[in-house]
Amino acid sequence: MKKYLLLLLLASSLYTQAADVNVKDYGATGDGTTLDSKAIQQAIDACTQKGGGKVIFPAGKYLSGTIVIKNNVTLLLQKDALILGSTNIEHYDNIDPFTDGLGIDVGWALLVAVDVQHIGIEGEGAIDGQGAKLKAQHILTDNRGESKIWGRRPFLLRIVRCTDVTVRGVSLYYAAAWTSHYFQSKQILIENVKIVSHGVAHNDGMDIDGCQQVQIRDCDVVSGDDALCFKTTSSTMACKNITVTRLKLKSNQAAIKMGTESMAPFEEINISHCDIYDTRNGGIKLLTVDGAHLRNITISDITMKNVRTPMLLRLGSRLNVFRKGKDTQQPTGTFDNVVIRNVKAEAAADAQLKPPSGILITGVPGHYISNVTLENIEISLAGGGTAENARHAVPEAIDQYPEVKTFGPLIPAWGIWARHVKGLKLKNIKLTLASDDLRPAFIAEDGQDIELTGWTLPAAAGAASIVRLENVQGAKVDDFTVTGRAATFVKIEGKDSKGVKTGKVKYVTPVAKAL
C-alpha cells in the first residue's frame, strides 16, 4: 500500500512538472519590441489544457496586449522578467465591461482572468503598463477630452469572479488606468506586492470590488489615485471577511478608502498596522452612498505623516447604478458599528480645507451614521481658523460624489466635526495645533447619544467654545485636559438639544514661548 501511494505521488509530481511551460517555447521573443501576446496566450492555453501549472517568463521584456489567465495557471515571472503593456490601445480587450463611479465605461485590461480558479501571478519580475506612453498615443486619435476617454485605457490586472487567487512578490508599474481590480472573487492572497503607478489619471493601486475571504499583507503602494480601495460596483456580492495588515501607502488621493462605488455591503473588514504618508486627500475615507450597508469594520494601529484631512466618514444618498441592465437603484444604505483606534496623524497644513480640519463624520437628514467609536487618536493640525469660520454652514451634498472637497471650502470645527450621528463615542483623543484656532475643537449637529471622554487639547483665548453641540439629544462630555481657555467649555444650541452632561475639565496654563 505504501509503495502504491508513493508511486501515485511520484506520478502526480511528474505530471505537475510536465504541465509547466516556458513562454519562449511557444515563440515569445522577450525582446521588448515584438508583440508577444499570441505566443504568451498559446503557452497559457497549453498549460491549462494539460491540467495546469506554471507559465514561466524567463528574464526579458515581453511586449503584450490583453493576456487571459486560465484555470489552474500561475504566471511565474522570474528575476528580470518584465511584461510590458503595448502602447496601442487596440491591442486590449474588455471581457467584463462596467461603469465606474464617475459614469465612465471601463474594464479593458492587460492581464485578465474571468470565471476561473486556482490562479496566480508570482515571482521577482514585474508588469509595466506604460500608462503615460499609451495615453500619449491615445489622445493623438481621440480628442474628446480626458474626462470622457480615460476609461478606454486598460487596467494592468483584472480578476473577475475567480476563486483561489494568489498575487505574490511581483511589482506592478504604471498602469494606464486602475492598477489592479479584483471583482466578486474569493480566497484571495495579495502578499509582498510592490505597486508604483502614477503619471496618468485614475491610477488606483488595489481595488477590491465585492470580494470575500481576502488577505492583503506586506505590500508597498505608491499610487496616483486611491492606494487601497474597497468597492462594490454590483449589488450582488459584498466585500466581506477581509484582513489587511502591514501596508505602506502613498497616494495622490486617499490611502485607505471604502465605498466610492457602494451598492453591496462592506462588512467584517479588519485593517491594521499600516503606514500612510504624503497623501493628498484623505488618510482614511469610509463611505457608503449607493445603498450599501457598511458595518463591522475595524481599523487600528495606523500612522499618517503629511496627510491632507486624516479621516472622512460619510453616509450619503447618491444612489448610482454601475452595471446598467444588471442592477437597479437602491434606497439609502446604513453606516454602523465602525471602530477606529490607535491612530497617530500629522495633518498637512496645505489641505483641501482651508484652514484644515482633522475628521469629518456626516450622514444625511433622516439617515444617521451610528455606533462609531474613535479611540486613542492623536492628530496634529496647523490651526488658523477664525471666529467667522466657526459659523460656516457646511452643505449637505446629499447626492454628490463623496469627497472631502464636497463639504468645503472649510469646516466650522478644527478637530472633529460630526453631523447626523447616533451613538458616537470619541475616547482618548489628543489634538495639537501649530497656531491658534478660534473654531471649536468639536462640533456635533443633529446628534444622539454622543460620548466625549479623555480628551487633551489646546484652546485659544478668543474662541467662543471648545465643544459646540447643536440639536443634540443625550451627550456626555467628561475628563478633558485643556491648555488655555475659551470663553465657554461646552456651548449648547438648538431647540432640540437636551440631556447634555458635562463632567471634569482640567485647565492647564500655556507655557510662555521663548522670545
XYZ file of C-alpha atoms in Angstrom:
515
model
C 0.000 0.000 0.000
C 2.811 2.428 0.901
C 4.562 1.637 -2.392
C 1.318 2.318 -4.289
C 0.864 5.694 -2.588
C 4.486 6.601 -3.296
C 4.037 5.809 -6.991
C 0.880 7.949 -7.091
C 2.711 10.881 -5.502
C 5.627 10.474 -7.910
C 3.294 10.305 -10.896
C 1.436 13.381 -9.667
C 4.724 15.265 -9.238
C 5.913 14.337 -12.734
C 2.547 15.339 -14.223
C 2.641 18.705 -12.463
C 6.157 19.401 -13.669
C 5.191 18.338 -17.196
C 2.378 20.929 -17.178
C 4.810 23.805 -16.546
C 5.607 25.661 -19.745
C 8.051 28.332 -20.846
C 6.659 31.178 -22.951
C 9.760 31.150 -25.137
C 8.968 27.599 -26.180
C 5.785 28.976 -27.751
C 7.514 31.738 -29.672
C 7.713 34.648 -27.235
C 10.815 36.727 -28.012
C 11.161 38.813 -24.869
C 12.935 41.482 -26.929
C 10.654 44.368 -25.863
C 9.661 45.289 -29.437
C 7.958 42.217 -30.888
C 4.315 41.820 -29.804
C 4.349 38.574 -27.794
C 0.620 38.420 -26.905
C -0.199 35.465 -29.171
C 2.752 33.361 -28.008
C 2.030 34.071 -24.330
C -1.634 33.150 -24.786
C -0.691 29.907 -26.529
C 1.561 28.998 -23.589
C -1.248 29.693 -21.101
C -3.764 27.697 -23.158
C -1.377 24.739 -23.402
C -0.718 24.827 -19.676
C -4.397 24.799 -18.700
C -5.163 22.044 -21.219
C -2.560 19.855 -19.527
C -4.245 20.339 -16.171
C -2.448 23.465 -15.095
C 0.898 24.512 -13.703
C 3.282 27.419 -14.126
C 3.723 29.565 -17.217
C 7.329 30.666 -16.862
C 8.655 34.023 -18.068
C 12.482 33.996 -18.108
C 14.407 37.273 -17.992
C 13.373 39.556 -20.847
C 10.833 42.194 -21.899
C 7.582 40.729 -23.202
C 5.557 43.328 -25.097
C 1.889 42.415 -24.988
C -1.748 43.370 -25.285
C -4.505 41.576 -23.374
C -3.480 38.221 -21.842
C -6.209 35.918 -20.464
C -5.240 33.731 -17.487
C -6.956 30.327 -17.471
C -7.845 27.655 -14.884
C -5.041 26.275 -12.699
C -2.401 28.555 -14.223
C 0.178 30.595 -12.333
C 2.289 33.103 -14.219
C 5.830 32.883 -12.831
C 7.838 35.994 -13.590
C 11.469 35.152 -12.949
C 14.026 37.766 -11.951
C 14.398 40.487 -14.621
C 11.281 39.286 -16.450
C 9.027 42.178 -17.461
C 5.603 42.045 -19.098
C 5.388 45.345 -20.967
C 1.991 46.703 -21.942
C 1.579 47.720 -25.568
C 1.020 51.423 -26.207
C -1.506 50.598 -28.954
C -4.946 50.802 -27.357
C -6.379 48.454 -29.990
C -4.338 45.586 -28.527
C -6.652 45.410 -25.487
C -9.988 43.668 -24.906
C -12.837 44.309 -22.442
C -14.173 40.930 -21.334
C -16.329 42.225 -18.441
C -17.476 45.834 -19.061
C -18.893 48.050 -16.302
C -19.301 51.715 -15.375
C -17.204 53.371 -12.658
C -18.283 55.888 -10.007
C -17.777 58.799 -12.389
C -20.063 57.282 -15.007
C -17.285 56.139 -17.352
C -17.356 52.781 -19.191
C -14.288 50.778 -18.126
C -12.900 47.228 -17.957
C -10.177 46.815 -20.602
C -7.069 45.161 -19.158
C -3.543 43.901 -19.839
C -3.830 40.768 -17.661
C -7.332 39.419 -17.047
C -8.903 36.299 -15.554
C -12.671 35.674 -15.719
C -14.641 32.843 -14.058
C -11.614 30.629 -13.347
C -9.969 29.148 -10.259
C -6.582 28.257 -8.774
C -4.633 31.022 -10.494
C -1.714 33.234 -9.590
C 0.950 35.730 -10.554
C 4.204 35.217 -8.671
C 7.930 35.795 -8.805
C 10.552 38.521 -8.714
C 9.589 40.043 -12.059
C 7.351 42.981 -12.938
C 4.463 44.166 -15.093
C 4.630 47.668 -16.604
C 1.576 49.161 -18.307
C 3.450 52.108 -19.850
C 0.455 54.251 -18.948
C 1.858 57.660 -19.876
C 3.098 56.454 -23.278
C -0.196 54.722 -24.005
C -2.116 57.894 -23.118
C 0.123 59.971 -25.387
C -0.704 57.649 -28.290
C -4.398 57.517 -27.393
C -5.015 61.265 -27.417
C -3.497 61.546 -30.886
C -6.609 59.849 -32.281
C -9.281 60.666 -29.663
C -9.631 64.312 -28.688
C -12.976 64.203 -26.848
C -11.360 65.231 -23.562
C -9.760 63.314 -20.722
C -12.928 63.048 -18.610
C -14.664 61.129 -21.421
C -11.923 58.914 -22.840
C -9.754 57.729 -19.950
C -11.903 54.635 -19.302
C -10.927 53.158 -22.676
C -7.399 52.686 -21.378
C -6.556 49.297 -19.881
C -6.224 48.329 -16.249
C -2.999 46.496 -15.514
C -4.627 43.481 -13.811
C -8.282 42.371 -13.595
C -9.511 39.343 -11.639
C -13.238 38.724 -12.266
C -15.365 36.111 -10.443
C -12.392 33.875 -9.672
C -11.641 31.575 -6.738
C -8.269 30.839 -5.125
C -6.117 33.689 -6.397
C -2.541 34.438 -5.340
C -0.566 37.534 -6.316
C 2.805 37.374 -4.587
C 6.203 39.001 -4.876
C 5.718 40.809 -8.183
C 5.947 44.543 -8.915
C 3.172 46.380 -10.759
C 4.146 49.600 -12.536
C 2.477 52.496 -14.331
C -0.987 51.353 -15.289
C -2.958 53.260 -17.916
C -5.985 53.290 -15.541
C -6.545 51.255 -12.337
C -3.547 49.109 -11.429
C -5.320 46.033 -10.042
C -9.050 45.290 -9.856
C -10.432 42.209 -8.090
C -14.168 41.749 -8.728
C -16.512 39.281 -6.994
C -13.695 36.844 -6.314
C -12.973 34.647 -3.293
C -9.955 33.245 -1.449
C -7.519 35.948 -2.498
C -3.986 36.375 -1.166
C -2.049 39.517 -2.105
C 1.355 39.400 -0.461
C 4.653 41.262 -0.752
C 3.485 43.155 -3.835
C 5.033 46.476 -4.825
C 2.940 48.979 -6.751
C 4.272 52.185 -8.290
C 1.568 53.608 -10.531
C 1.163 57.287 -11.292
C 1.546 59.665 -14.193
C -1.974 59.425 -15.629
C -5.391 59.892 -14.035
C -7.213 57.148 -12.092
C -4.111 55.158 -11.118
C -5.709 53.323 -8.174
C -3.359 50.828 -6.538
C -5.607 47.963 -5.354
C -9.371 47.909 -5.950
C -11.163 45.179 -4.002
C -14.659 45.084 -5.512
C -17.226 42.772 -3.940
C -14.643 40.179 -2.874
C -14.609 37.782 0.080
C -12.038 35.831 2.103
C -9.242 38.233 1.193
C -5.828 38.618 2.820
C -3.557 41.536 1.909
C -0.232 41.848 3.694
C 3.263 43.297 3.488
C 2.676 45.419 0.390
C 4.102 48.798 -0.645
C 1.831 51.038 -2.730
C 2.650 54.391 -4.344
C -0.363 55.445 -6.400
C -1.589 58.420 -8.351
C -5.148 57.763 -7.164
C -6.556 55.785 -4.200
C -3.965 53.350 -2.849
C -6.192 50.683 -1.228
C -9.813 50.996 -2.299
C -12.801 48.795 -1.460
C -15.743 48.997 -3.876
C -18.985 47.235 -4.640
C -19.900 48.108 -8.215
C -22.617 45.417 -8.127
C -25.326 44.846 -5.507
C -24.998 41.058 -5.653
C -21.830 40.382 -3.620
C -20.453 42.090 -0.527
C -16.903 42.982 0.380
C -16.641 40.655 3.378
C -14.185 38.765 5.585
C -11.131 40.780 4.617
C -7.894 41.205 6.565
C -5.270 43.806 5.689
C -2.017 44.285 7.578
C 1.438 45.845 7.319
C 0.922 48.032 4.275
C 2.885 51.128 3.331
C 0.693 53.567 1.405
C 1.285 56.803 -0.501
C -1.385 58.366 -2.663
C -2.352 61.473 -4.580
C -5.900 60.790 -3.363
C -6.872 58.508 -0.440
C -4.674 55.917 1.243
C -7.449 53.661 2.627
C -10.844 54.156 1.016
C -14.122 52.310 1.129
C -17.215 52.996 -0.935
C -16.642 55.279 -3.916
C -18.903 52.730 -5.600
C -21.052 51.201 -2.879
C -24.045 49.008 -3.783
C -23.397 45.772 -1.830
C -22.319 45.670 1.837
C -18.887 46.235 3.336
C -18.627 44.076 6.447
C -16.227 42.120 8.633
C -13.180 44.042 7.408
C -10.106 44.421 9.606
C -7.233 46.750 8.655
C -4.196 47.162 10.910
C -0.563 48.258 11.197
C -0.381 50.466 8.130
C 1.893 53.442 7.467
C 0.407 56.268 5.387
C 2.481 59.169 4.116
C 2.439 62.086 1.652
C -1.231 61.554 0.819
C -3.009 64.452 -0.864
C -6.577 63.597 0.093
C -7.971 61.548 2.980
C -5.869 59.161 5.009
C -8.912 57.002 5.866
C -12.180 57.503 3.964
C -15.155 55.251 4.749
C -18.144 55.952 2.521
C -21.466 54.414 1.576
C -23.505 56.459 -0.873
C -25.187 53.991 -3.285
C -27.251 51.886 -0.877
C -24.610 49.683 0.759
C -24.630 48.635 4.409
C -21.207 49.473 5.845
C -20.789 47.706 9.177
C -18.468 45.784 11.474
C -15.295 47.498 10.294
C -12.179 47.761 12.486
C -9.148 49.887 11.623
C -6.257 50.046 14.094
C -2.605 50.932 14.587
C -2.256 53.438 11.769
C 0.362 56.167 11.356
C -0.063 59.109 9.000
C 2.509 61.732 8.029
C 1.826 64.721 5.786
C -1.761 63.673 5.078
C -4.484 66.053 3.967
C -7.628 65.600 6.106
C -6.880 62.413 8.075
C -10.437 60.973 8.092
C -13.786 61.250 6.304
C -16.787 59.084 7.273
C -19.804 59.555 5.003
C -23.293 58.076 4.620
C -24.933 59.660 1.567
C -27.693 59.202 -0.994
C -26.072 59.458 -4.416
C -27.633 56.059 -5.333
C -25.781 55.346 -8.568
C -26.017 52.117 -10.593
C -22.780 50.902 -12.191
C -23.741 47.800 -14.161
C -26.550 49.019 -16.351
C -29.244 46.456 -17.052
C -27.964 44.160 -14.303
C -28.757 46.289 -11.224
C -31.466 48.667 -10.091
C -31.238 51.761 -7.917
C -31.263 51.063 -4.180
C -32.519 53.048 -1.164
C -30.062 54.824 1.123
C -27.822 52.386 2.985
C -26.558 52.268 6.557
C -23.288 53.021 8.352
C -22.987 51.136 11.644
C -20.518 49.639 14.119
C -17.165 51.010 12.989
C -14.147 51.157 15.300
C -11.008 53.139 14.524
C -8.329 53.063 17.218
C -4.643 53.742 17.792
C -4.089 56.338 15.089
C -1.323 58.964 15.043
C -1.665 61.551 12.286
C 0.309 64.599 11.203
C -2.133 66.567 9.065
C -0.757 68.645 6.211
C -1.100 72.413 6.523
C -1.760 72.643 2.777
C -5.079 70.787 2.624
C -8.314 70.699 0.598
C -9.989 72.507 3.505
C -8.558 75.878 4.435
C -7.997 76.160 7.339
C -7.546 72.390 7.793
C -9.718 70.083 9.892
C -8.937 66.622 11.249
C -12.017 64.385 10.970
C -15.358 64.763 9.166
C -18.302 62.485 10.036
C -21.640 63.097 8.323
C -24.808 61.318 7.332
C -27.772 62.979 5.649
C -31.081 64.149 7.140
C -33.048 61.115 8.311
C -30.109 58.725 7.814
C -27.646 58.629 10.701
C -24.130 57.290 10.982
C -24.471 55.067 14.040
C -22.272 53.405 16.643
C -18.883 54.724 15.550
C -16.045 54.581 18.071
C -12.808 56.521 17.643
C -10.325 55.664 20.376
C -6.708 56.600 21.089
C -6.486 59.120 18.264
C -3.714 61.727 18.016
C -3.812 64.431 15.347
C -1.588 67.469 14.885
C -3.059 70.303 12.834
C -1.976 73.685 11.500
C -4.715 75.840 13.044
C -5.516 79.315 11.776
C -9.330 79.257 11.927
C -11.261 82.434 12.716
C -14.408 83.164 14.697
C -16.201 83.688 11.386
C -15.039 80.247 10.182
C -16.632 78.733 13.301
C -20.089 79.636 11.958
C -19.601 78.397 8.416
C -22.548 76.305 7.143
C -21.496 73.005 5.553
C -23.539 71.853 2.529
C -25.492 68.626 2.906
C -24.463 67.477 -0.612
C -26.892 64.587 -0.209
C -26.473 63.123 -3.701
C -22.965 64.290 -4.524
C -19.728 62.419 -5.148
C -18.297 61.715 -1.666
C -15.074 63.704 -1.326
C -13.620 65.985 1.340
C -13.826 68.938 -1.041
C -17.564 68.277 -1.442
C -18.018 69.752 2.043
C -15.551 72.613 1.598
C -14.140 75.127 1.410
C -13.887 74.807 5.205
C -15.428 73.101 8.229
C -16.545 75.011 11.381
C -14.628 72.657 13.759
C -10.847 72.308 13.625
C -10.591 68.882 15.262
C -13.668 66.704 14.689
C -16.947 67.711 13.048
C -19.962 65.364 13.188
C -23.469 65.704 11.734
C -26.433 63.289 11.680
C -24.833 60.811 14.097
C -26.080 58.379 16.759
C -24.034 56.516 19.355
C -20.786 58.337 18.538
C -18.002 57.597 21.046
C -14.772 59.614 20.958
C -12.359 58.313 23.610
C -8.814 59.370 24.470
C -8.464 61.991 21.759
C -5.309 64.133 21.693
C -5.272 67.161 19.404
C -2.490 69.700 18.928
C -2.214 72.942 16.959
C 0.729 74.726 15.368
C -1.144 78.043 15.721
C -4.285 79.274 17.448
C -7.654 78.329 16.020
C -10.855 80.124 17.063
C -13.170 77.374 15.885
C -14.418 74.754 18.374
C -12.326 71.598 18.588
C -15.517 69.548 18.291
C -18.942 70.265 16.812
C -21.936 67.940 16.623
C -25.007 68.911 14.607
C -28.126 66.740 14.854
C -26.778 64.013 17.112
C -27.948 61.484 19.661
C -26.081 59.661 22.437
C -22.654 61.212 21.963
C -19.773 60.480 24.337
C -16.568 62.521 24.542
C -14.131 61.293 27.199
C -10.415 61.587 27.872
C -9.580 64.475 25.533
C -6.355 66.511 25.636
C -6.251 69.647 23.514
C -5.459 73.375 23.369
C -7.917 76.266 23.440
C -7.407 79.772 22.080
C -8.308 82.710 24.309
C -10.594 84.228 21.677
C -12.569 81.042 20.937
C -16.261 81.061 21.834
C -16.213 77.416 22.968
C -14.191 74.211 22.973
C -17.189 71.981 22.246
C -20.408 73.029 20.487
C -23.494 70.831 20.436
C -26.337 71.821 18.128
C -29.634 69.934 18.396
C -28.006 67.072 20.289
C -30.103 64.738 22.418
C -28.051 62.931 25.022
C -24.364 63.695 25.388
C -21.594 63.093 27.891
C -18.524 65.353 27.894
C -16.014 64.366 30.575
C -12.343 64.139 31.565
C -10.910 66.913 29.394
C -7.457 68.421 29.796
C -7.328 71.816 28.109
C -4.270 74.030 27.684
C -5.548 77.599 27.702
C -9.161 78.756 27.974
C -12.003 79.535 25.625
C -14.999 81.660 26.613
C -17.079 78.507 27.253
C -16.203 74.849 27.670
C -19.401 73.408 26.142
C -21.868 75.553 24.221
C -25.331 74.057 23.710
C -27.538 75.363 20.915
C -30.736 74.360 19.132
C -34.293 73.827 20.320
C -33.917 70.034 20.203
C -30.865 69.859 22.461
C -31.396 68.070 25.764
C -29.749 65.614 28.131
C -26.209 67.010 27.910
C -23.980 66.144 30.875
C -20.577 67.752 31.413
C -18.003 66.338 33.791
C -14.417 67.035 34.788
C -12.310 69.511 32.882
C -8.742 70.414 33.855
C -7.307 73.692 32.586
C -3.550 73.971 32.113
C -1.809 77.318 31.796
C 0.037 77.606 28.477
C 3.822 77.727 28.685
C 5.101 81.106 27.539
C 7.003 80.945 24.266
C 10.635 81.937 24.381
C 11.445 85.239 22.701
